[in-house]
PDB file of C-alpha atoms in Angstrom:
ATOM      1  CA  UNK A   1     -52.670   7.453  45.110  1.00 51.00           C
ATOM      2  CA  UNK A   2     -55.262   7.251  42.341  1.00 53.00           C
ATOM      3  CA  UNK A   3     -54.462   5.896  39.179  1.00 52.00           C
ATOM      4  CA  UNK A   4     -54.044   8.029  36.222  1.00 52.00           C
ATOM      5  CA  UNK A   5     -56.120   7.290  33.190  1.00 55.00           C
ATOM      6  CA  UNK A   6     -54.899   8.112  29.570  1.00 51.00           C
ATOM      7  CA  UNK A   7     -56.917   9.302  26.913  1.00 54.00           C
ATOM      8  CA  UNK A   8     -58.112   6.839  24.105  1.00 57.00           C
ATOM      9  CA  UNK A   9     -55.615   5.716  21.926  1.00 57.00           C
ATOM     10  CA  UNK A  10     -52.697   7.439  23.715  1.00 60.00           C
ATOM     11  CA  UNK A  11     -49.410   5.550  22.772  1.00 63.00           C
ATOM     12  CA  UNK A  12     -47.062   5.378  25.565  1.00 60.00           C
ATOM     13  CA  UNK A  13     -43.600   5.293  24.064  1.00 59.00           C
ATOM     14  CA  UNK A  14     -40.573   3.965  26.801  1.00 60.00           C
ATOM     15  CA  UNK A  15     -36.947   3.899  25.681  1.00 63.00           C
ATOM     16  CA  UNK A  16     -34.810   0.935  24.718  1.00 67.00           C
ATOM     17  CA  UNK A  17     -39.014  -1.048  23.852  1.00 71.00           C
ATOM     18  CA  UNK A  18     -39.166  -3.443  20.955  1.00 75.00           C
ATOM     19  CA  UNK A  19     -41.817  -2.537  18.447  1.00 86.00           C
ATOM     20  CA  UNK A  20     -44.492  -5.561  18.724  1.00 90.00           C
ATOM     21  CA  UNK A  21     -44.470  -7.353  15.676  1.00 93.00           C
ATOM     22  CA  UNK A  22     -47.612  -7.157  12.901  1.00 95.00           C
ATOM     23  CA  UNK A  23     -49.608 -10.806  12.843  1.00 96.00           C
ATOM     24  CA  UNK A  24     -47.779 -11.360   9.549  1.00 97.00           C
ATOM     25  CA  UNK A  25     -43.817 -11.102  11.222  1.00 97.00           C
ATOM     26  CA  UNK A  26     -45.212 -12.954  14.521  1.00 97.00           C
ATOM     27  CA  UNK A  27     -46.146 -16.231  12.382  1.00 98.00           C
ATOM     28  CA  UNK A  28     -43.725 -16.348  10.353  1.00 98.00           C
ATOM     29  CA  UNK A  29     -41.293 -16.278  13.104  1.00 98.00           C
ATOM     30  CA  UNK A  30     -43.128 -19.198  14.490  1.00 98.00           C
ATOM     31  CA  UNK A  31     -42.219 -21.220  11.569  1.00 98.00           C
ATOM     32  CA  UNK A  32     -39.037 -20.139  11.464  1.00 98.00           C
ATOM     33  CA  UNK A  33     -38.320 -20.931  14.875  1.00 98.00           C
ATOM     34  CA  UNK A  34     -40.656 -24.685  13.179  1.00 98.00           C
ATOM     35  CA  UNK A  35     -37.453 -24.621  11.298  1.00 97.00           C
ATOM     36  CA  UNK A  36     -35.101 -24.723  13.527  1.00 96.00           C
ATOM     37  CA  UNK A  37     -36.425 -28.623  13.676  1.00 95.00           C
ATOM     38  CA  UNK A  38     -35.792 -29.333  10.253  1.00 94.00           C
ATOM     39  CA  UNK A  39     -33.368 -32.365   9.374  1.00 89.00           C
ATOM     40  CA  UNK A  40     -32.932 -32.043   5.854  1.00 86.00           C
ATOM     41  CA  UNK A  41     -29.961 -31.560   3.884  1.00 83.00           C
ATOM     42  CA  UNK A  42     -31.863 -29.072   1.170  1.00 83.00           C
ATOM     43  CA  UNK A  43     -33.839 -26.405   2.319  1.00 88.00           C
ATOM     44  CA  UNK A  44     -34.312 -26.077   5.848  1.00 93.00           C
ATOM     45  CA  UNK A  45     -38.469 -25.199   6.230  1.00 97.00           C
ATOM     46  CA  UNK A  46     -41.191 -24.806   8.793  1.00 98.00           C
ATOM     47  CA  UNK A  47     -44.341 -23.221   8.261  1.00 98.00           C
ATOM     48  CA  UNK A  48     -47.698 -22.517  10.554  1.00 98.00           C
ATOM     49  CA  UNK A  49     -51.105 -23.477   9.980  1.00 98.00           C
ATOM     50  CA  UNK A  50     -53.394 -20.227  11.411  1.00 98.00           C
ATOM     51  CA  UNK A  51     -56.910 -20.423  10.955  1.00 98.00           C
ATOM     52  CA  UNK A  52     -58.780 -17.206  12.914  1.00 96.00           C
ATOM     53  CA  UNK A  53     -55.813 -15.732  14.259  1.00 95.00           C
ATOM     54  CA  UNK A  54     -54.957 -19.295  15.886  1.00 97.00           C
ATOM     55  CA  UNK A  55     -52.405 -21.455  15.125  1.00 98.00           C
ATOM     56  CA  UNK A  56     -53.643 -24.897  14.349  1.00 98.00           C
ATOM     57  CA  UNK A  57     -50.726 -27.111  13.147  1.00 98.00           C
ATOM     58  CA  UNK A  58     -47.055 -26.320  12.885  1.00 98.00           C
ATOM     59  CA  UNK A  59     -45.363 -28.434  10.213  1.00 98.00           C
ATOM     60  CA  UNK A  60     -40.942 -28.682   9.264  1.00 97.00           C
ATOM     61  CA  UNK A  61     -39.437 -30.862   6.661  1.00 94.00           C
ATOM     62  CA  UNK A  62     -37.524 -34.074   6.957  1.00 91.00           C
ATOM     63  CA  UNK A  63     -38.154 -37.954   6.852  1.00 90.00           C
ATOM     64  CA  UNK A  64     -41.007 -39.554   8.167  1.00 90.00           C
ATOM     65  CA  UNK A  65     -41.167 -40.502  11.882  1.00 90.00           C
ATOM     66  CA  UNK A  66     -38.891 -43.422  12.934  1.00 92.00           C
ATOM     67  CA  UNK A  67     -36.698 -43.479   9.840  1.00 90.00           C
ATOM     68  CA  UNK A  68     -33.473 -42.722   9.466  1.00 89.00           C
ATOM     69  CA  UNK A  69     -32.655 -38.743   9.335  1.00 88.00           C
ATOM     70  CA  UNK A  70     -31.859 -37.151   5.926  1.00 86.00           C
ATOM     71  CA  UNK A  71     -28.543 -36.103   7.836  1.00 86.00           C
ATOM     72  CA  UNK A  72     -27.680 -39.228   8.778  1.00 88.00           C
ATOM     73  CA  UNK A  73     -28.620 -40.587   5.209  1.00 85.00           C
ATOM     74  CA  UNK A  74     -32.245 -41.676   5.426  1.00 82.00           C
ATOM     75  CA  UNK A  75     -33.217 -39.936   1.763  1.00 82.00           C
ATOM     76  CA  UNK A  76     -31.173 -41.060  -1.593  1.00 79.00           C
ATOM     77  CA  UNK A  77     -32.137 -37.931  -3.457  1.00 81.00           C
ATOM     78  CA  UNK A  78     -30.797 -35.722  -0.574  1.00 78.00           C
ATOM     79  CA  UNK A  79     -27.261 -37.249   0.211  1.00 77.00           C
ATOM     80  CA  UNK A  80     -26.803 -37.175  -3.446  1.00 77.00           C
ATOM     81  CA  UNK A  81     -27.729 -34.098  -4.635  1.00 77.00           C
ATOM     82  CA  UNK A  82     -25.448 -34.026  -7.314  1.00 79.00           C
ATOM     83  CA  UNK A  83     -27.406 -36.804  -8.965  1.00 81.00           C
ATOM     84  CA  UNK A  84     -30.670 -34.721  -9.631  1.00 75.00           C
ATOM     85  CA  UNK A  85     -31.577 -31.263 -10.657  1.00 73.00           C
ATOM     86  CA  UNK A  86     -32.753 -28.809  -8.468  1.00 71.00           C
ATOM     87  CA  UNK A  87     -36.865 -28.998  -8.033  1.00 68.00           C
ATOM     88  CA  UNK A  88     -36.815 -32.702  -9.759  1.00 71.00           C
ATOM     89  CA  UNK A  89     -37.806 -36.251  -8.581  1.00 73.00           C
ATOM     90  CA  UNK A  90     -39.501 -34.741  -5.451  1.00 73.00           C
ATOM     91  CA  UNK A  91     -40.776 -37.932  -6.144  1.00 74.00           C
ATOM     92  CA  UNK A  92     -37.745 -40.136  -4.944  1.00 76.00           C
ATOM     93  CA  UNK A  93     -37.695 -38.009  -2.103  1.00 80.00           C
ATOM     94  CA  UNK A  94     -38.866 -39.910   1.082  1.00 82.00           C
ATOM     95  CA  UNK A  95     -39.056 -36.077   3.315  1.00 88.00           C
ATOM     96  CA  UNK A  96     -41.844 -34.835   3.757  1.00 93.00           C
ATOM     97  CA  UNK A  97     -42.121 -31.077   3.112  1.00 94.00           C
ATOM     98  CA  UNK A  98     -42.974 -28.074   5.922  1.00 97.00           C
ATOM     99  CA  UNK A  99     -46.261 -27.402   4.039  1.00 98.00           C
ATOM    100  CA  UNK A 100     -47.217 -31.355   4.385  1.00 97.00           C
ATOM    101  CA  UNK A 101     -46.236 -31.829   7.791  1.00 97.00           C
ATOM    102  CA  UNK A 102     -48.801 -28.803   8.660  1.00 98.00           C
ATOM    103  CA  UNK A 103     -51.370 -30.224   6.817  1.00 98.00           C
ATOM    104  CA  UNK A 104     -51.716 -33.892   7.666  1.00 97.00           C
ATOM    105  CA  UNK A 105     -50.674 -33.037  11.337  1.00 97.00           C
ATOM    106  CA  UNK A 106     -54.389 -31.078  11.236  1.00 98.00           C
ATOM    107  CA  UNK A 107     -55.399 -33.860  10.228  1.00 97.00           C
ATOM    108  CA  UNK A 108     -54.003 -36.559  12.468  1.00 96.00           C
ATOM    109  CA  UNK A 109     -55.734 -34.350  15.067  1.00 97.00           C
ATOM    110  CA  UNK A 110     -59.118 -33.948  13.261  1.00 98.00           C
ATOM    111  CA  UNK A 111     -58.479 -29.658  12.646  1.00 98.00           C
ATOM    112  CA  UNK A 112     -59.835 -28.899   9.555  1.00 97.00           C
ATOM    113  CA  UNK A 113     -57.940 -26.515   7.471  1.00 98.00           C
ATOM    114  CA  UNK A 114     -60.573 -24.969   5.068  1.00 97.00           C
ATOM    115  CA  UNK A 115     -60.320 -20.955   5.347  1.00 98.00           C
ATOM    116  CA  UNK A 116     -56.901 -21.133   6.618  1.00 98.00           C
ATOM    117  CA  UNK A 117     -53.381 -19.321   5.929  1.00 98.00           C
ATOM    118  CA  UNK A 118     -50.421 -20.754   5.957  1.00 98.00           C
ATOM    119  CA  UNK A 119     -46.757 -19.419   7.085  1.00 98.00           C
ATOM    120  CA  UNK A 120     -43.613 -20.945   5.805  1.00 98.00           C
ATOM    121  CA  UNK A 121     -40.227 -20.239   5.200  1.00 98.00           C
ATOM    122  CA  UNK A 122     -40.056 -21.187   1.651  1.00 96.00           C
ATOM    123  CA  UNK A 123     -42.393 -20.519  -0.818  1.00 96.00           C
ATOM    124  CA  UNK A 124     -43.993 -23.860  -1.400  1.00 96.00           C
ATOM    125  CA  UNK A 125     -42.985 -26.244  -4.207  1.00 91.00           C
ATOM    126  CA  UNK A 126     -45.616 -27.515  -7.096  1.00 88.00           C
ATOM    127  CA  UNK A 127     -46.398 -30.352  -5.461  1.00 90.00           C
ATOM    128  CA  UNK A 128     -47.328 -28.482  -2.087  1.00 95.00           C
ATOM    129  CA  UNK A 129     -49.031 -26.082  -3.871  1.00 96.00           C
ATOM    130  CA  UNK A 130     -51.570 -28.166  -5.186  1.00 95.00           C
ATOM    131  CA  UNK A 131     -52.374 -30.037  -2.099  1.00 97.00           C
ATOM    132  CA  UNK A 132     -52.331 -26.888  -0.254  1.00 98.00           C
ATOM    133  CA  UNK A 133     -55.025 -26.157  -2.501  1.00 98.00           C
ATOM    134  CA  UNK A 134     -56.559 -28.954  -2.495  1.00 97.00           C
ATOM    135  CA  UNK A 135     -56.699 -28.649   1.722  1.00 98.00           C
ATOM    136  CA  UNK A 136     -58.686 -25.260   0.919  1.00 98.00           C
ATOM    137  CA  UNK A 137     -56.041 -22.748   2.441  1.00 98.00           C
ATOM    138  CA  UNK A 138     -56.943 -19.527   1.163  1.00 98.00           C
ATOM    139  CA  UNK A 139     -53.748 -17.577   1.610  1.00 98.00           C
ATOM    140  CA  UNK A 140     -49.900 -18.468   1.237  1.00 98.00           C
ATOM    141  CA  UNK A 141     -47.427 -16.521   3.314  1.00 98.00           C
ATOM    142  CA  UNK A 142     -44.017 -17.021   2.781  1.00 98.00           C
ATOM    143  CA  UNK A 143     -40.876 -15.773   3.683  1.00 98.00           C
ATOM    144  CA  UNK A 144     -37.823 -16.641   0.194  1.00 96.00           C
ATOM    145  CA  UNK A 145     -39.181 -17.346  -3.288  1.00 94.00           C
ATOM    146  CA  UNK A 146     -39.175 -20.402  -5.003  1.00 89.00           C
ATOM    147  CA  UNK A 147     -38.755 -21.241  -8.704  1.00 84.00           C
ATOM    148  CA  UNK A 148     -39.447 -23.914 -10.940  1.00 80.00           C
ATOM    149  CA  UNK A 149     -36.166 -24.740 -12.956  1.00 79.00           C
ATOM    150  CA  UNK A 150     -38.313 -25.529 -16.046  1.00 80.00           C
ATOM    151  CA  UNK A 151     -39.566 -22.550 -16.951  1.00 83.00           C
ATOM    152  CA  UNK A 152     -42.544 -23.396 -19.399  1.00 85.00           C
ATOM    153  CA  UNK A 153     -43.538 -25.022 -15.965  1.00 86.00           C
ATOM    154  CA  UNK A 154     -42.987 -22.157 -14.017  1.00 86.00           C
ATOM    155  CA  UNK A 155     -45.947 -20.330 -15.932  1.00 88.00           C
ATOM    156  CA  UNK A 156     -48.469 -23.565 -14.859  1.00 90.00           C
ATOM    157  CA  UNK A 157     -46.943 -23.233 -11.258  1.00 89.00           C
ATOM    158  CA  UNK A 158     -47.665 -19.702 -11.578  1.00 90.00           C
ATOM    159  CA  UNK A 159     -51.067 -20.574 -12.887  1.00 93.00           C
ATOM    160  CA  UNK A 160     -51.693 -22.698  -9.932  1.00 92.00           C
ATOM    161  CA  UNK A 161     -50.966 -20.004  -7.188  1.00 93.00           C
ATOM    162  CA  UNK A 162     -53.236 -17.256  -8.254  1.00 95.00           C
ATOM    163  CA  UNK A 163     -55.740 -19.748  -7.223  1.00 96.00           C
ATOM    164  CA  UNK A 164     -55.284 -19.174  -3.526  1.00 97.00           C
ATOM    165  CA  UNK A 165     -58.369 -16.457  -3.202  1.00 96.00           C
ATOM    166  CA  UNK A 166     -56.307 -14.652  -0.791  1.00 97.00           C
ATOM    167  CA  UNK A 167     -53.791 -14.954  -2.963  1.00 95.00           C
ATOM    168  CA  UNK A 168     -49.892 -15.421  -2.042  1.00 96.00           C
ATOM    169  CA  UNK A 169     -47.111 -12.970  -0.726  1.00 97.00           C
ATOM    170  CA  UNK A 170     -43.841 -11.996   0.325  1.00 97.00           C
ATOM    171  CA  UNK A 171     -43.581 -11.439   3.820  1.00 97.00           C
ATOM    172  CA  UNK A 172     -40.880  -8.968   4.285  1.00 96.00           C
ATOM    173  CA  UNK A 173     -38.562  -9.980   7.480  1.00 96.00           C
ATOM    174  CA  UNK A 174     -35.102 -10.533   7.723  1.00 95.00           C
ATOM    175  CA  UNK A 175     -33.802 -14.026   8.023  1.00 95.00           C
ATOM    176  CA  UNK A 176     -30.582 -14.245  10.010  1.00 94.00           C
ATOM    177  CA  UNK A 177     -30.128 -17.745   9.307  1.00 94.00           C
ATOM    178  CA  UNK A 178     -31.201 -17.513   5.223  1.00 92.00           C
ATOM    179  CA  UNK A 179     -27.651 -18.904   4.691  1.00 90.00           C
ATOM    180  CA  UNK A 180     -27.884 -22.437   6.749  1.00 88.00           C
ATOM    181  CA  UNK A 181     -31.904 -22.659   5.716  1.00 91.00           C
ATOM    182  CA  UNK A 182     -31.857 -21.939   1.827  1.00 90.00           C
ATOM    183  CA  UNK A 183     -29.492 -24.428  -0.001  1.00 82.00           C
ATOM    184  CA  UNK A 184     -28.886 -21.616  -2.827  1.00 75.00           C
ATOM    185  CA  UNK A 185     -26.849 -19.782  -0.265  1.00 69.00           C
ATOM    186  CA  UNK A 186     -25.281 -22.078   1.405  1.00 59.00           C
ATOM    187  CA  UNK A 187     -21.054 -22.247   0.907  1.00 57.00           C
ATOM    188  CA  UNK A 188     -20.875 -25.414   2.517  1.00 50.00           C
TER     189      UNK A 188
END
């Protein structure tokens, strides 16, 4: 029986099919499911290095390799969170963000990141903002918004991300497990 050929762009529509997602929703999936890995008892975040429609480097947050878990009380500022503000003494902080973990595991593995987008959860922090920068990542995808608590500082971190060229945006998906990831919604 010969085959039948359809004309040029003919969409073929079959019940009960899930829509493919757009690039955008497929990577930031991938860091969410990045996520999934994270041990940290703030936000929960993974994000995707892509670089031509590849991924390079996948990145979550927690402690460094072979020390103790922020779970299992590895990091100070985490298991006592009511000790500092929200967004302050990143710098006491022994985890190592989503954003970080992405770039220096390029590295590690000699990828260079210049031209590149990257996916994550969270939008990133000041301090991952300017090394993502600084790493020459043209475009920040990201998936709930983050704000400075200071808010005179807020306008310089604002500053800082119009200087991705591609800029950086909102990627519109829902987030089924928003409540476990973010620390703002969390009832725990």
């Amino acid at each position: 029986m010969p085959a039948r050929r359809l004309a040029a762009k003919q969409e073929i529509a079959l019940p009960d099919q899930r829509q493919r997602p757009d690039w955008d929703e497929y990577y930031m999936r991938i860091a969410m499911a990045a996520r999934s890995r994270a041990d940290c008892l703030g936000n929960r975040v993974g994000a995707v290095l892509v670089l031509d429609d590849r991924i390079i480097s996948t990145g979550y947050n927690g402690t460094p390799a072979n020390m103790t878990n922020c779970t299992d009380g590895g990091c100070l500022r985490c298991s006592q969170r009511d000790r500092f503000a929200s967004g302050k003494a990143y710098d006491l902080c022994i985890c190592v963000h989503a954003e970080q973990n992405a770039l220096l595991a390029a590295a590690r593995f000699g990828i260079a990141t210049e031209g590149s987008r990257i996916f994550s959860t969270m939008q990133p922090c000041f301090g991952c903002t300017k090394e993502l920068l600084q790493a020459g990542i043209e475009k920040v995808h990201y998936l709930h918004p983050w704000v400075y608590p200071d808010e005179q500082m807020q306008q310089t971190y604002q500053q800082l991300q119009q200087q991705f060229g591609g800029g950086m945006v909102a990627v519109e998906i829902e987030d089924e497990e928003a409540n476990w990831a973010v620390s703002k919604g969390r009832t725990e």
